[in-house]
Short mmCIF file of C-alpha atoms and ligand atoms in Angstrom, two decimals:
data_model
loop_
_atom_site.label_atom_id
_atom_site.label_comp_id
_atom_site.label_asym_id
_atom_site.label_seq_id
_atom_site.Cartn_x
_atom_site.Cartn_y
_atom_site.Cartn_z
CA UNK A 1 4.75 -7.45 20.28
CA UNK A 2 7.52 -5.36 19.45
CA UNK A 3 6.75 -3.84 16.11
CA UNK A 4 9.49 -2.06 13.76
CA UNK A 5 7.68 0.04 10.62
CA UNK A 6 8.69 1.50 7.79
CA UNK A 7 5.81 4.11 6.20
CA UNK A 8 6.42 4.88 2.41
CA UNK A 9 4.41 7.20 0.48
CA UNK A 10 5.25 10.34 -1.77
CA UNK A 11 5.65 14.02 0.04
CA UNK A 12 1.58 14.82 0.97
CA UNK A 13 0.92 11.31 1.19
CA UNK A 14 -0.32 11.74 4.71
CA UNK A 15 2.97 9.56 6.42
CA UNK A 16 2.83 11.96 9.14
CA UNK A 17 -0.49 11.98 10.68
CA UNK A 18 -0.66 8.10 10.14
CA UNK A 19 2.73 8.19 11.97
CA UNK A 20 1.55 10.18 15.04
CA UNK A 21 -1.54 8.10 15.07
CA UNK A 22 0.57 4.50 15.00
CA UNK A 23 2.85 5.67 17.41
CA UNK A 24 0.40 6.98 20.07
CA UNK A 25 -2.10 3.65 19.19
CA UNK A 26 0.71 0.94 19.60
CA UNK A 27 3.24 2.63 22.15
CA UNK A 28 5.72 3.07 19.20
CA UNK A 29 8.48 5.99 18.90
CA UNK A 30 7.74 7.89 15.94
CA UNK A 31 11.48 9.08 14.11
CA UNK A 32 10.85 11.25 11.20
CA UNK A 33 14.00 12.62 9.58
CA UNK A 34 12.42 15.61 8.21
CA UNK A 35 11.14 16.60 11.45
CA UNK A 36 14.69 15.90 13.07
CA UNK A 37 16.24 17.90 10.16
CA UNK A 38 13.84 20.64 10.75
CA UNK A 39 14.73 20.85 14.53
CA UNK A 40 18.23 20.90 13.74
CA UNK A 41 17.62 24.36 11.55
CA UNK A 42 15.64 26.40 13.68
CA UNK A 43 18.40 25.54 16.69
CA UNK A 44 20.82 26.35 13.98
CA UNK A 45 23.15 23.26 14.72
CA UNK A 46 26.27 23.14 12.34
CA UNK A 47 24.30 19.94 11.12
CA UNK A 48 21.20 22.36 10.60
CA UNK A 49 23.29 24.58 8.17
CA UNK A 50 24.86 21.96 6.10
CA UNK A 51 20.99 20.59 4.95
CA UNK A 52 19.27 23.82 5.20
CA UNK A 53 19.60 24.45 1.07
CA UNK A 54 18.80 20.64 0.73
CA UNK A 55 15.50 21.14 2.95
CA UNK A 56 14.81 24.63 1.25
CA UNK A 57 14.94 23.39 -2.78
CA UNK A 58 13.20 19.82 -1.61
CA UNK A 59 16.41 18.11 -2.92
CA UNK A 60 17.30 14.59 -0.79
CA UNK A 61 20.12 15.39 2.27
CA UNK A 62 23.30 13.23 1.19
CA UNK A 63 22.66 9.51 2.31
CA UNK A 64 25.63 9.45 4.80
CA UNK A 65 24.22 12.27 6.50
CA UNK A 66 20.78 10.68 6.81
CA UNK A 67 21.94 7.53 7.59
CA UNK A 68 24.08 8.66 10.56
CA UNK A 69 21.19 10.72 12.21
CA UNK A 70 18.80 7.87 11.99
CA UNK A 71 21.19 5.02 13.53
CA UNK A 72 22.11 7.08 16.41
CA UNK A 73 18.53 7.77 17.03
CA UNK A 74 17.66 3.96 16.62
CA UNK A 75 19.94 2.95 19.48
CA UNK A 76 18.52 4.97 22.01
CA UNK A 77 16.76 3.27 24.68
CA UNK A 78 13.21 3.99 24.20
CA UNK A 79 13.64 2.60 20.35
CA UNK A 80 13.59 -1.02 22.16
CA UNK A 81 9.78 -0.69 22.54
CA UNK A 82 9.35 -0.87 18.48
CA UNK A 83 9.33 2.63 16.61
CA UNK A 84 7.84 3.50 12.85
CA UNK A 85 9.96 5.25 10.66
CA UNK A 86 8.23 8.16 9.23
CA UNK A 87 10.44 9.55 5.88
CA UNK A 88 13.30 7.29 6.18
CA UNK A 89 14.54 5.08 3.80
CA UNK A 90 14.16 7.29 0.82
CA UNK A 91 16.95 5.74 -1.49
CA UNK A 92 18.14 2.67 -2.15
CA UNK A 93 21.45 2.73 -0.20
CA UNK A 94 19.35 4.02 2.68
CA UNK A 95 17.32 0.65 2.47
CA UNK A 96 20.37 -1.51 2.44
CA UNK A 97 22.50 0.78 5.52
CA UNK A 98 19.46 0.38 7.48
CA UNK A 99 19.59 -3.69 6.94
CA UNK A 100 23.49 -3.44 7.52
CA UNK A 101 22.07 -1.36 11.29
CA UNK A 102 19.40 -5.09 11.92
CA UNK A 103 22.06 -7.20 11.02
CA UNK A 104 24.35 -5.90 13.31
CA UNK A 105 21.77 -5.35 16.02
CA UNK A 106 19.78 -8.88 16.27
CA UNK A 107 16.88 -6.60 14.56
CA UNK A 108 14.41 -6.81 11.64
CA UNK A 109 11.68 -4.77 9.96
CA UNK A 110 8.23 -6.45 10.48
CA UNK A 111 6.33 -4.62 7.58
CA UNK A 112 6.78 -1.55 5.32
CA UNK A 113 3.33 0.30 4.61
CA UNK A 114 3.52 2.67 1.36
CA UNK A 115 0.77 4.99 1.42
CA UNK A 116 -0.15 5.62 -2.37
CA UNK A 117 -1.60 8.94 -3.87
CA UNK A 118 -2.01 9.63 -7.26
CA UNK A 119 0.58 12.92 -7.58
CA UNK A 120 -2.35 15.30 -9.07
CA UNK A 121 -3.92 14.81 -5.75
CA UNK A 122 -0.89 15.55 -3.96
CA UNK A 123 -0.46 18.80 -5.30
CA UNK A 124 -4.15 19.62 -5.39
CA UNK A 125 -3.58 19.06 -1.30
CA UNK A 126 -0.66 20.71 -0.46
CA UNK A 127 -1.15 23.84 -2.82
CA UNK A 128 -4.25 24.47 -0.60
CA UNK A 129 -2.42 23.83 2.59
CA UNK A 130 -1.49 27.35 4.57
CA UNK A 131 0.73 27.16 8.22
CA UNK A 132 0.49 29.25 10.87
CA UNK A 133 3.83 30.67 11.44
CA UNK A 134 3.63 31.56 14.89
CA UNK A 135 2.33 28.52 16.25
CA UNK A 136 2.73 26.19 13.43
CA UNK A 137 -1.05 24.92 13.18
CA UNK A 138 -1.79 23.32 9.98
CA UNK A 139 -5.03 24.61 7.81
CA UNK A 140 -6.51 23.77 4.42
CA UNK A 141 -7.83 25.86 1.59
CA UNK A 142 -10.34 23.11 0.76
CA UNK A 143 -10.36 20.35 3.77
CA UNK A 144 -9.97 22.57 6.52
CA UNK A 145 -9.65 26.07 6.40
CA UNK A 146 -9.11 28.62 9.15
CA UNK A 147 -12.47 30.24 10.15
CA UNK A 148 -11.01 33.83 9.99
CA UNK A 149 -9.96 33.28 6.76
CA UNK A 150 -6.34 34.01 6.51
CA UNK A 151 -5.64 34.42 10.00
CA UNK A 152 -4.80 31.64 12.56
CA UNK A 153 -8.13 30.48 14.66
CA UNK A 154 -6.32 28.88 17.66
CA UNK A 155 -6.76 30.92 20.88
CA UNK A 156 -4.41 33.67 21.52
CA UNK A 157 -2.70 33.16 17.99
CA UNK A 158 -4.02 35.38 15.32
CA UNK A 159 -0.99 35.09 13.27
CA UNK A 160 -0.96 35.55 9.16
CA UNK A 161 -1.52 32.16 7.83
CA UNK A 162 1.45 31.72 5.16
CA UNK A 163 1.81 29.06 2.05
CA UNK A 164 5.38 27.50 3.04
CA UNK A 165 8.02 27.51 0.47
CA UNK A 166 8.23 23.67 -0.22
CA UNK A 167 4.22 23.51 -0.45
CA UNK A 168 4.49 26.07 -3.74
CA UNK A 169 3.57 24.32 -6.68
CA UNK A 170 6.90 24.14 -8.39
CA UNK A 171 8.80 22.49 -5.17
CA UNK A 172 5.69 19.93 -4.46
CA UNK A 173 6.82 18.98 -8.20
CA UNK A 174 10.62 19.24 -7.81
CA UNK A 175 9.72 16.98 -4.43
CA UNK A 176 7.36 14.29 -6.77
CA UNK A 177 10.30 13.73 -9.50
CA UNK A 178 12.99 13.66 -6.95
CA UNK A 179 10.50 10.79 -4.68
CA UNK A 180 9.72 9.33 -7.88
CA UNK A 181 13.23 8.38 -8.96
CA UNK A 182 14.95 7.70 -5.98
CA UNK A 183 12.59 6.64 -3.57
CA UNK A 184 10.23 4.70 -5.89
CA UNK A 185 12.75 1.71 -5.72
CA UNK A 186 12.38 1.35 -2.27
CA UNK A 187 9.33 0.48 -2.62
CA UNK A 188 10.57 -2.06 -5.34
CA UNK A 189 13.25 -2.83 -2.40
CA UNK A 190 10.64 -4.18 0.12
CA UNK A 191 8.42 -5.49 -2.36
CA UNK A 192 11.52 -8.49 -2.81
CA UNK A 193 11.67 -9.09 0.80
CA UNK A 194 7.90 -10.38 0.57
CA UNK A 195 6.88 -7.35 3.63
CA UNK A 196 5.82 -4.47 1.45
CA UNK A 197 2.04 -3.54 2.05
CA UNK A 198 0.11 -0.94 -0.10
CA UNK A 199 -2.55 1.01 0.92
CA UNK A 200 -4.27 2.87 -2.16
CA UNK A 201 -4.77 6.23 -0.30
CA UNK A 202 -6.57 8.39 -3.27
CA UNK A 203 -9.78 9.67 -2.22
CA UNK A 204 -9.91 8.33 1.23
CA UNK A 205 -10.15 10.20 4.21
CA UNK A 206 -7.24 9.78 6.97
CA UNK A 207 -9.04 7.75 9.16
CA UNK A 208 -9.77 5.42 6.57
CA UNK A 209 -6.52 5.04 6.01
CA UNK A 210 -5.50 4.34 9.13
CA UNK A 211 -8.27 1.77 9.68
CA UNK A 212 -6.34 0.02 6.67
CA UNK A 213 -3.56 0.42 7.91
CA UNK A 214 -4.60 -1.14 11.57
CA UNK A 215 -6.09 -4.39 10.00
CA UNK A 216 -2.57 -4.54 8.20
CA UNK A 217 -1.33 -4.43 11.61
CA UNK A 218 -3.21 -7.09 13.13
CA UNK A 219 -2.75 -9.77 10.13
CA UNK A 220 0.48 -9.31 11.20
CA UNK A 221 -0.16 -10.62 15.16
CA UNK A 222 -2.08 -13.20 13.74
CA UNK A 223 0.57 -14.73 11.25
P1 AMP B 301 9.68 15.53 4.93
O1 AMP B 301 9.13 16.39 6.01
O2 AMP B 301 9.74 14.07 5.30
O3 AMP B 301 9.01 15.74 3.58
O4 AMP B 301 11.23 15.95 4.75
C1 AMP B 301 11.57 17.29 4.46
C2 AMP B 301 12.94 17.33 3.79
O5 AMP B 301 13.94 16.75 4.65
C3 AMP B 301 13.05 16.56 2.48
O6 AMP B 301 12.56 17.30 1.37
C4 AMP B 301 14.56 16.33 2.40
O7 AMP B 301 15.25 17.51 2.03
C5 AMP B 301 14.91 16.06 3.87
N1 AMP B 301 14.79 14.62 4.19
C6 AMP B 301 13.89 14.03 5.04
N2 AMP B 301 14.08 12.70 5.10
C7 AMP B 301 15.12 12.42 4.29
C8 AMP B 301 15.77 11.21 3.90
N3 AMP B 301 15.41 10.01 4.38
N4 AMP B 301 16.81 11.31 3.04
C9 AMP B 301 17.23 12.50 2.56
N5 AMP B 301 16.63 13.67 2.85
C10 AMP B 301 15.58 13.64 3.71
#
């Protein structure tokens, strides 16, 4: 079965790992636009340096810009096996241009998952969360931390574990007001096409999560 997802859920909300772990369970391409963004400014593409303040202040990149990155990516060949879109739509017009991209392609969404997390526990996660620069491992203060304290443990790495500008407190925030007023009514959005699914993520661990998510999943081969 050919599935097509759409995985909502505020900045922290986990949409990444539960991406990866989709993708690699059900043979889907995984397209996040923040990822693609982020590419695009570390190869320092002209399209790099137009969102790099954007990405930097954790203000939304203009919908035409977003919209134009994802549909070229969507008509690639290897996005006819099904793909889950990881960060994308986050507005309202986004919603509707990527309808506009099924209608004209003979292609619909089978189910959009929003992954819900109270915002206190959001920044509670990603205030504790420190990168690895070097080799871009992922630790937490509280959940996972390095075990040589602020240096990286992966083999051969050592390098100075770092709090990234958009996981500081005040940008988490400035990220949770912006998601909360334009990318709330997405949710909303999906909700009147009858295939929005919730999964109430606060307090559970990520593979719980993605067991919820999986039986989602499967009503969906069974309807
Ligand atoms: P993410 O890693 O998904 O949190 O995305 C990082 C940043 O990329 C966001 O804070 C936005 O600046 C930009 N971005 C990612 N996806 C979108 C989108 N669908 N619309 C507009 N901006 C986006």
């Amino acid at each position: 079965m050919t599935l097509r997802i759409v995985l909502l859920g505020a900045p922290g909300a986990g949409k990444g790992t539960q991406a990866q772990r989709l993708a690699a369970a059900h043979g889907l391409v995984h397209i996040s636009t923040g990822d693609m963004f982020r590419a695009h400014l570390k190869q320092g593409t002209e399209l790099g340096q137009r969102v790099q303040n954007y990405l930097n202040s954790g203000r939304l990149v203009p919908d035409d810009l977003t919209c134009a990155i994802v549909t070229d990516r969507l008509v690639q060949p290897d996005c006819a096996q099904g793909y889950i879109l990881d960060g994308f739509p986050r507005s309202a017009p986004q919603a509707e241009a990527l309808d506009a991209f099924f209608a004209d392609n003979g292609q619909k969404l089978d189910v959009a998952v929003d992954i819900a997390v109270a915002d206190e526990d959001i920044v509670d996660r990603l205030s504790a969360r420190r990168s690895c620069p070097a080799c871009g491992a992922i630790y937490n203060l509280k959940y996972g931390p390095s075990k040589r304290g602020g240096l990286c443990d992966r083999e051969n790495c050592s390098g100075e574990l770092i709090l990234r500008d958009d996981d500081r407190e005040e940008t988490i925030r400035k990220r949770l007001q912006v998601y909360h007023q334009t990318t709330a009514p997405v949710i909303g959005y999906y909700g009147n096409q009858g295939i929005l699914k919730t999964v109430d993520a606060t307090g559970l661990t990520p593979d719980d999560v993605f067991a919820r998510i999986e039986e989602i999943l499967c009503g969906l081969k069974g309807a």
